[in-house]
Tab-separated table of C-alpha atoms in Angstrom:
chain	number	residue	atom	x	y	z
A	961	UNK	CA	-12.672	-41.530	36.733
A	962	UNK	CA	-10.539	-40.258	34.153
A	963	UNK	CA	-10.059	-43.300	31.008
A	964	UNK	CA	-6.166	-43.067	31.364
A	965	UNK	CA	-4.568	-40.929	34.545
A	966	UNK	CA	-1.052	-39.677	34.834
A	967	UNK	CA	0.294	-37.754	37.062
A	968	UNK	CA	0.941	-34.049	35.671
A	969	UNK	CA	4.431	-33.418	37.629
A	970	UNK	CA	6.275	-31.188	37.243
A	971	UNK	CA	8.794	-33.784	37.884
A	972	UNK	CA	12.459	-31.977	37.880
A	973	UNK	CA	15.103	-33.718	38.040
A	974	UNK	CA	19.266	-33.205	37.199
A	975	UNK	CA	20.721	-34.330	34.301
A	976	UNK	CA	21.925	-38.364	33.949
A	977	UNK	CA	19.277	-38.681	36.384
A	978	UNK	CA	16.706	-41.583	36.829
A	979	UNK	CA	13.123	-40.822	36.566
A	980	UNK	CA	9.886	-43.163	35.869
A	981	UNK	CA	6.304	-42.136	34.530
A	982	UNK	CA	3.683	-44.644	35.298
A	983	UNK	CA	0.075	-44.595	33.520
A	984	UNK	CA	-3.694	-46.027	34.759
A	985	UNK	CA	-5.902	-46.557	32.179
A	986	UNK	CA	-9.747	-47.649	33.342
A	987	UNK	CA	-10.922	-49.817	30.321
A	988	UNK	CA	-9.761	-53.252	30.092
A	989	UNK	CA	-10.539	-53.684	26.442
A	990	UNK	CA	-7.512	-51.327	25.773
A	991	UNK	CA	-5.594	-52.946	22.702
A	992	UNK	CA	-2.559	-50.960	22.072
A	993	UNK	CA	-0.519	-48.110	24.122
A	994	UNK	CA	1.600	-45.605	23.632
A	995	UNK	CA	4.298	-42.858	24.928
A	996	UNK	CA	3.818	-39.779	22.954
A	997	UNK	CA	6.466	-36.823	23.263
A	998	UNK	CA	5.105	-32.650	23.035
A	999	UNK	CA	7.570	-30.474	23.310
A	1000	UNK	CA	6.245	-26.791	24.267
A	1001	UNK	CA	3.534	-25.488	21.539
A	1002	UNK	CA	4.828	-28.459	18.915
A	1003	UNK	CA	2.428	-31.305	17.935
A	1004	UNK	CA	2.805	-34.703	19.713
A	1005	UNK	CA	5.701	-37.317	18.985
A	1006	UNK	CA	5.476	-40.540	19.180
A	1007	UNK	CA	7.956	-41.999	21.569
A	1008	UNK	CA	7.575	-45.611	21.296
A	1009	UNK	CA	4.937	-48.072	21.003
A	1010	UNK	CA	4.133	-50.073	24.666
A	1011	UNK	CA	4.019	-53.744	24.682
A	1012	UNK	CA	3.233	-56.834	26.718
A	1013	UNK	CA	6.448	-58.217	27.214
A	1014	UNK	CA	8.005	-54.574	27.656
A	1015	UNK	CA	10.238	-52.503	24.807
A	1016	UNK	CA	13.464	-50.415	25.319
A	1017	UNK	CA	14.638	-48.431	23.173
A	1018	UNK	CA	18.474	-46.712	24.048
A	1019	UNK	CA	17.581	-44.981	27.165
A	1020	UNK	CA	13.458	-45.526	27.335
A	1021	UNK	CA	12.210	-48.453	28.656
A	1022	UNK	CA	8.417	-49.344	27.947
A	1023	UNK	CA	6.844	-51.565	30.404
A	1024	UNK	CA	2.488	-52.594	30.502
A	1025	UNK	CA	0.735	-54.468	32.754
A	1026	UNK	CA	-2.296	-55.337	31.634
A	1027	UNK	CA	-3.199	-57.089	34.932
A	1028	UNK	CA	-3.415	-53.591	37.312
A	1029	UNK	CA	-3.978	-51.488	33.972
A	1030	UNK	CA	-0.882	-49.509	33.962
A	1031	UNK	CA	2.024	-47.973	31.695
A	1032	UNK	CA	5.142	-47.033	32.859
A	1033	UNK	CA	7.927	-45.436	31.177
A	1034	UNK	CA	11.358	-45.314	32.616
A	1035	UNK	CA	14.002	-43.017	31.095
A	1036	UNK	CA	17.621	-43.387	32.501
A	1037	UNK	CA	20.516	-40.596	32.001
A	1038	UNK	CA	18.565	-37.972	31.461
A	1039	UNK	CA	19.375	-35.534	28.967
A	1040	UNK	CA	18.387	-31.475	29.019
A	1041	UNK	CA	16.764	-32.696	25.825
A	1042	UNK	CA	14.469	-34.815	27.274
A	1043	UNK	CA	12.609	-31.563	28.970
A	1044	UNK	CA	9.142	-32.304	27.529
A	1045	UNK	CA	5.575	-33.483	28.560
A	1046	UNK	CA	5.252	-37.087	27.836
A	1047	UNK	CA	1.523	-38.000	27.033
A	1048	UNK	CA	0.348	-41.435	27.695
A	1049	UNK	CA	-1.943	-42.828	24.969
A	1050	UNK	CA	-4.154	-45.804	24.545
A	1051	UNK	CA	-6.215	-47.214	22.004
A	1052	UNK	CA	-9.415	-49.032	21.680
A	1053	UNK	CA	-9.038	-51.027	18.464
A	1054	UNK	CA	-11.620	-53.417	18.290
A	1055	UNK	CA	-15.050	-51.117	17.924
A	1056	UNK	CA	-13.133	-47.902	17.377
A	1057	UNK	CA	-9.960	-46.545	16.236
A	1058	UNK	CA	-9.673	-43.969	18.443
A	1059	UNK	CA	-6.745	-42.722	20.711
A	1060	UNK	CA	-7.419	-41.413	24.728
A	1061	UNK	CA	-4.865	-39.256	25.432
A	1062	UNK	CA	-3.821	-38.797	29.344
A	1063	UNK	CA	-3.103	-35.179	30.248
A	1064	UNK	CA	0.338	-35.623	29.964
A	1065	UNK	CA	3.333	-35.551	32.673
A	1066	UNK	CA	6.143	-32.638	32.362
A	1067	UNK	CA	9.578	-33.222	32.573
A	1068	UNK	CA	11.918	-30.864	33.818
A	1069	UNK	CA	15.822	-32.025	33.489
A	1070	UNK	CA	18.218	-29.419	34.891
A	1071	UNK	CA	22.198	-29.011	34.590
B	603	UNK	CA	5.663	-43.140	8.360
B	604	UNK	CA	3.366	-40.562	6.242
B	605	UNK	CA	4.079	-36.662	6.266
B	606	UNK	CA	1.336	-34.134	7.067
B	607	UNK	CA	1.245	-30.767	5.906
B	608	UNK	CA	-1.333	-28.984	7.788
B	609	UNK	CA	-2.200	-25.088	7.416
B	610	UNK	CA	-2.954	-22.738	8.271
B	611	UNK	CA	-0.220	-23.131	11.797
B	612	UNK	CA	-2.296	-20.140	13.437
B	613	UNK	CA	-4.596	-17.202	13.039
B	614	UNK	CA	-6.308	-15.007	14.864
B	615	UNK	CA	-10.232	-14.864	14.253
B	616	UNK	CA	-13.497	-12.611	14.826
B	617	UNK	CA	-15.964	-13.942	16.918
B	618	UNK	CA	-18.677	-15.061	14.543
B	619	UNK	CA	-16.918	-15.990	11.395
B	620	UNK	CA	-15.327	-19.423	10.536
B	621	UNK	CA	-11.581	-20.567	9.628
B	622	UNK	CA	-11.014	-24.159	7.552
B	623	UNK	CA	-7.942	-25.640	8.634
B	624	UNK	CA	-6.445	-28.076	6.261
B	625	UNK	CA	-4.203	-31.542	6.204
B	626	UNK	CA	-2.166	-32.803	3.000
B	627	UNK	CA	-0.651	-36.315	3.668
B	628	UNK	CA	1.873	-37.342	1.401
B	629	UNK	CA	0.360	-40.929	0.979
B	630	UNK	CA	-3.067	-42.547	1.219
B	631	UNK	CA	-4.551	-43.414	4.401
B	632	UNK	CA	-8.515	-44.314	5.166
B	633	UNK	CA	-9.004	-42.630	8.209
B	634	UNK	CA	-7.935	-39.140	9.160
B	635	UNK	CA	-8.481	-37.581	12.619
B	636	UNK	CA	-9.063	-34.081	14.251
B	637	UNK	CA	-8.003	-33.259	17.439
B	638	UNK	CA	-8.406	-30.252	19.931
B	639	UNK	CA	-6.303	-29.267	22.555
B	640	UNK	CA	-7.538	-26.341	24.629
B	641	UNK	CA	-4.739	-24.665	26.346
B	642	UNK	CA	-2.918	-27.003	28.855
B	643	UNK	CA	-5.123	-29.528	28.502
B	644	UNK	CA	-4.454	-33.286	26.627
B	645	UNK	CA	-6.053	-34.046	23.476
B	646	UNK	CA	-9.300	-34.351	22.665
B	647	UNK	CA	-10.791	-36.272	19.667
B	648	UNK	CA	-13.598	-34.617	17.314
B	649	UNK	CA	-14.108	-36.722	14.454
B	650	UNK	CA	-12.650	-39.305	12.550
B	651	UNK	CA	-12.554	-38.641	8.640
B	652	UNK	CA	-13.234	-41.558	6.405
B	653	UNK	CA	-13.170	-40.720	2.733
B	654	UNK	CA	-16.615	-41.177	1.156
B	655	UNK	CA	-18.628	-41.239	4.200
B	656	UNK	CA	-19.987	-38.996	6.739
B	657	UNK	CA	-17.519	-37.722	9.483
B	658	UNK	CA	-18.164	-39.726	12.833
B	659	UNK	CA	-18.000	-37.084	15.425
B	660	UNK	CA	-17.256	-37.854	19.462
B	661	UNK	CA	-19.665	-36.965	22.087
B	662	UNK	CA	-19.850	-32.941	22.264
B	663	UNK	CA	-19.173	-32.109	19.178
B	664	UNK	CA	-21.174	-31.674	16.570
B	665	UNK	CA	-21.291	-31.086	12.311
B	666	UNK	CA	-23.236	-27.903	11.955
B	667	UNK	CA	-19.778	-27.135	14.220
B	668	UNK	CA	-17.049	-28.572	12.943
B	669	UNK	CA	-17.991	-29.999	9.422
B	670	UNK	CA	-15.291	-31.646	7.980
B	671	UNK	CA	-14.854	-32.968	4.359
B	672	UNK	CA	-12.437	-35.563	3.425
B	673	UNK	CA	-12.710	-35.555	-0.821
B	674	UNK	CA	-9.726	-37.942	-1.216
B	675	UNK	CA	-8.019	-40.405	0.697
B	676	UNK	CA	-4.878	-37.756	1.109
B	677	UNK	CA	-6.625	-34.954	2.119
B	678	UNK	CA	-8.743	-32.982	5.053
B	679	UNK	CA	-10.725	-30.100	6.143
B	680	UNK	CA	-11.803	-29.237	9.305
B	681	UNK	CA	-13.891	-25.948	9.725
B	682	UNK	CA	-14.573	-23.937	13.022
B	683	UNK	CA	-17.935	-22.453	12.635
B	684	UNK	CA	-19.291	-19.483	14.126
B	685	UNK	CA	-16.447	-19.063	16.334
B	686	UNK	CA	-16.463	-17.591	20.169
B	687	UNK	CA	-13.584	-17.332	22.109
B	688	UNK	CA	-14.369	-21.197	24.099
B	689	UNK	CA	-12.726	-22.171	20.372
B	690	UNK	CA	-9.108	-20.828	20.978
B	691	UNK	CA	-7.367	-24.027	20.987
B	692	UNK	CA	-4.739	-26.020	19.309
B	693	UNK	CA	-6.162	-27.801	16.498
B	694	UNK	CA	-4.411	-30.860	15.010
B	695	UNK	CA	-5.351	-33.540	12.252
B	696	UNK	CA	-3.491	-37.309	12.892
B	697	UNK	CA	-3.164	-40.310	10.797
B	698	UNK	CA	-2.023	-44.200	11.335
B	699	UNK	CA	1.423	-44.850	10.759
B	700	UNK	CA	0.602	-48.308	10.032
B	701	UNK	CA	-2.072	-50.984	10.844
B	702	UNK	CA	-1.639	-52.511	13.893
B	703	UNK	CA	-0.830	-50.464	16.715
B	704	UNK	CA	1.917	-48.508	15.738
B	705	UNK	CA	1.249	-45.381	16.412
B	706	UNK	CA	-0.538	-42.144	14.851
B	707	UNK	CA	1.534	-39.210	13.508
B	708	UNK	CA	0.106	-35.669	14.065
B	709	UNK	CA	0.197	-32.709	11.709
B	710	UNK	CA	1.774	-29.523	13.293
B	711	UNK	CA	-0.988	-28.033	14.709
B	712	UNK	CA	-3.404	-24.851	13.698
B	713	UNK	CA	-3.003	-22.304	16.836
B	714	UNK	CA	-6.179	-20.495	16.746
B	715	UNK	CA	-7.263	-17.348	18.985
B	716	UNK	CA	-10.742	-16.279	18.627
B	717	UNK	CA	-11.269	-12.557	19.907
């Protein structure tokens, strides 16, 4: 099993619609999470940080639950801009610094 | 957050010979990490670069490989050794924005094709 799972997509989708990403992530030790944003052959972004209680930010809304292990991220009127691959990230603090990246879900938003 | 400058952005390699990529940050940080990301694929840690210590490498990868030198706390190396083909790959170095979970920022990448 994969240490965090996304689905790859494509998901396409018109523009000012609603779409949601969710995230697995297999180790419960998992201290901090992230959205990350790569546009086509440009280095990652981050989006926003991911916390317990849940975090929006304009149009993105954050939401973990540590219970089931998951991330999702929910982005409402989509823009043409928001085209991209949106990576979901976590991080093992306590032993290691060190980022798992998921392979990344693509985003599609069409006129 | 901190600004990386990170060269070369891509190059196109023998087989057999070796390319150093570098990363300037424009502030200090203690660690400094190299990525790979092999061509629609996610990213893949290397190593993690603490200045004035050995390079802690992940599993499959390896220093006579990839040695890395980190000679200040602002600045990286990361060299390809020996290259083959399996090493065409994005190539990116990453820092903490801040302590505490706030995210990493990423240099723009080193695009390298080995022929």
């Amino acid at each position: 099993r994969k240490e965090v799972e996304q689905d790859p997509g494509p998901f396409n989708v018109p523009e000012g619609a609603t779409v949601a990403f969710n995230c697995t992530y297999s180790n419960s030790a998992s201290q901090s999470f992230f959205w990350y944003r790569q546009d086509c052959r440009k280095e990652p972004k981050l989006l926003m940080s991911v916390y317990s209680s849940g975090n929006e930010d304009g149009r993105f809304t954050a939401q973990l639950n540590r219970a089931s292990q998951y991330i999702s991220l929910l982005i409402r009127d989509s823009k043409l801009s928001d085209s991209a691959t949106y990576l979901c990230v976590v991080n093992m603090i306590i032993n290691t610094d060190k980022l798992i990246f998921g392979t990344g879900t693509r985003l599609q938003v069409f006129p | 957050s901190a600004v990386i400058s990170q060269k070369p952005s891509r190059d196109i390699c023998q087989r057999g010979t070796s390319l150093t990529i570098q990363c300037q940050v424009d502030s200090q940080v203690t660690m400094m990490f190299w990525y790979r990301q092999q061509p629609g694929q996610s990213l893949t840690l290397i190593a993690t670069a603490n200045q004035g210590s050995e390079a802690t490498y992940e599993s499959g990868f390896v220093i006579d490989k990839f040695p890395i030198s980190r000679p200040n706390l602002t600045f990286s190396t990361l060299t390809v050794s020996n290259m083959s083909p399996e090493d065409s790959s994005i190539y990116l170095c990453s820092v903490e924005v801040s302590r505490g979970g706030y995210g990493y920022t990423f240099g723009s990448g080193t695009r390298l094709t080995v022929v």
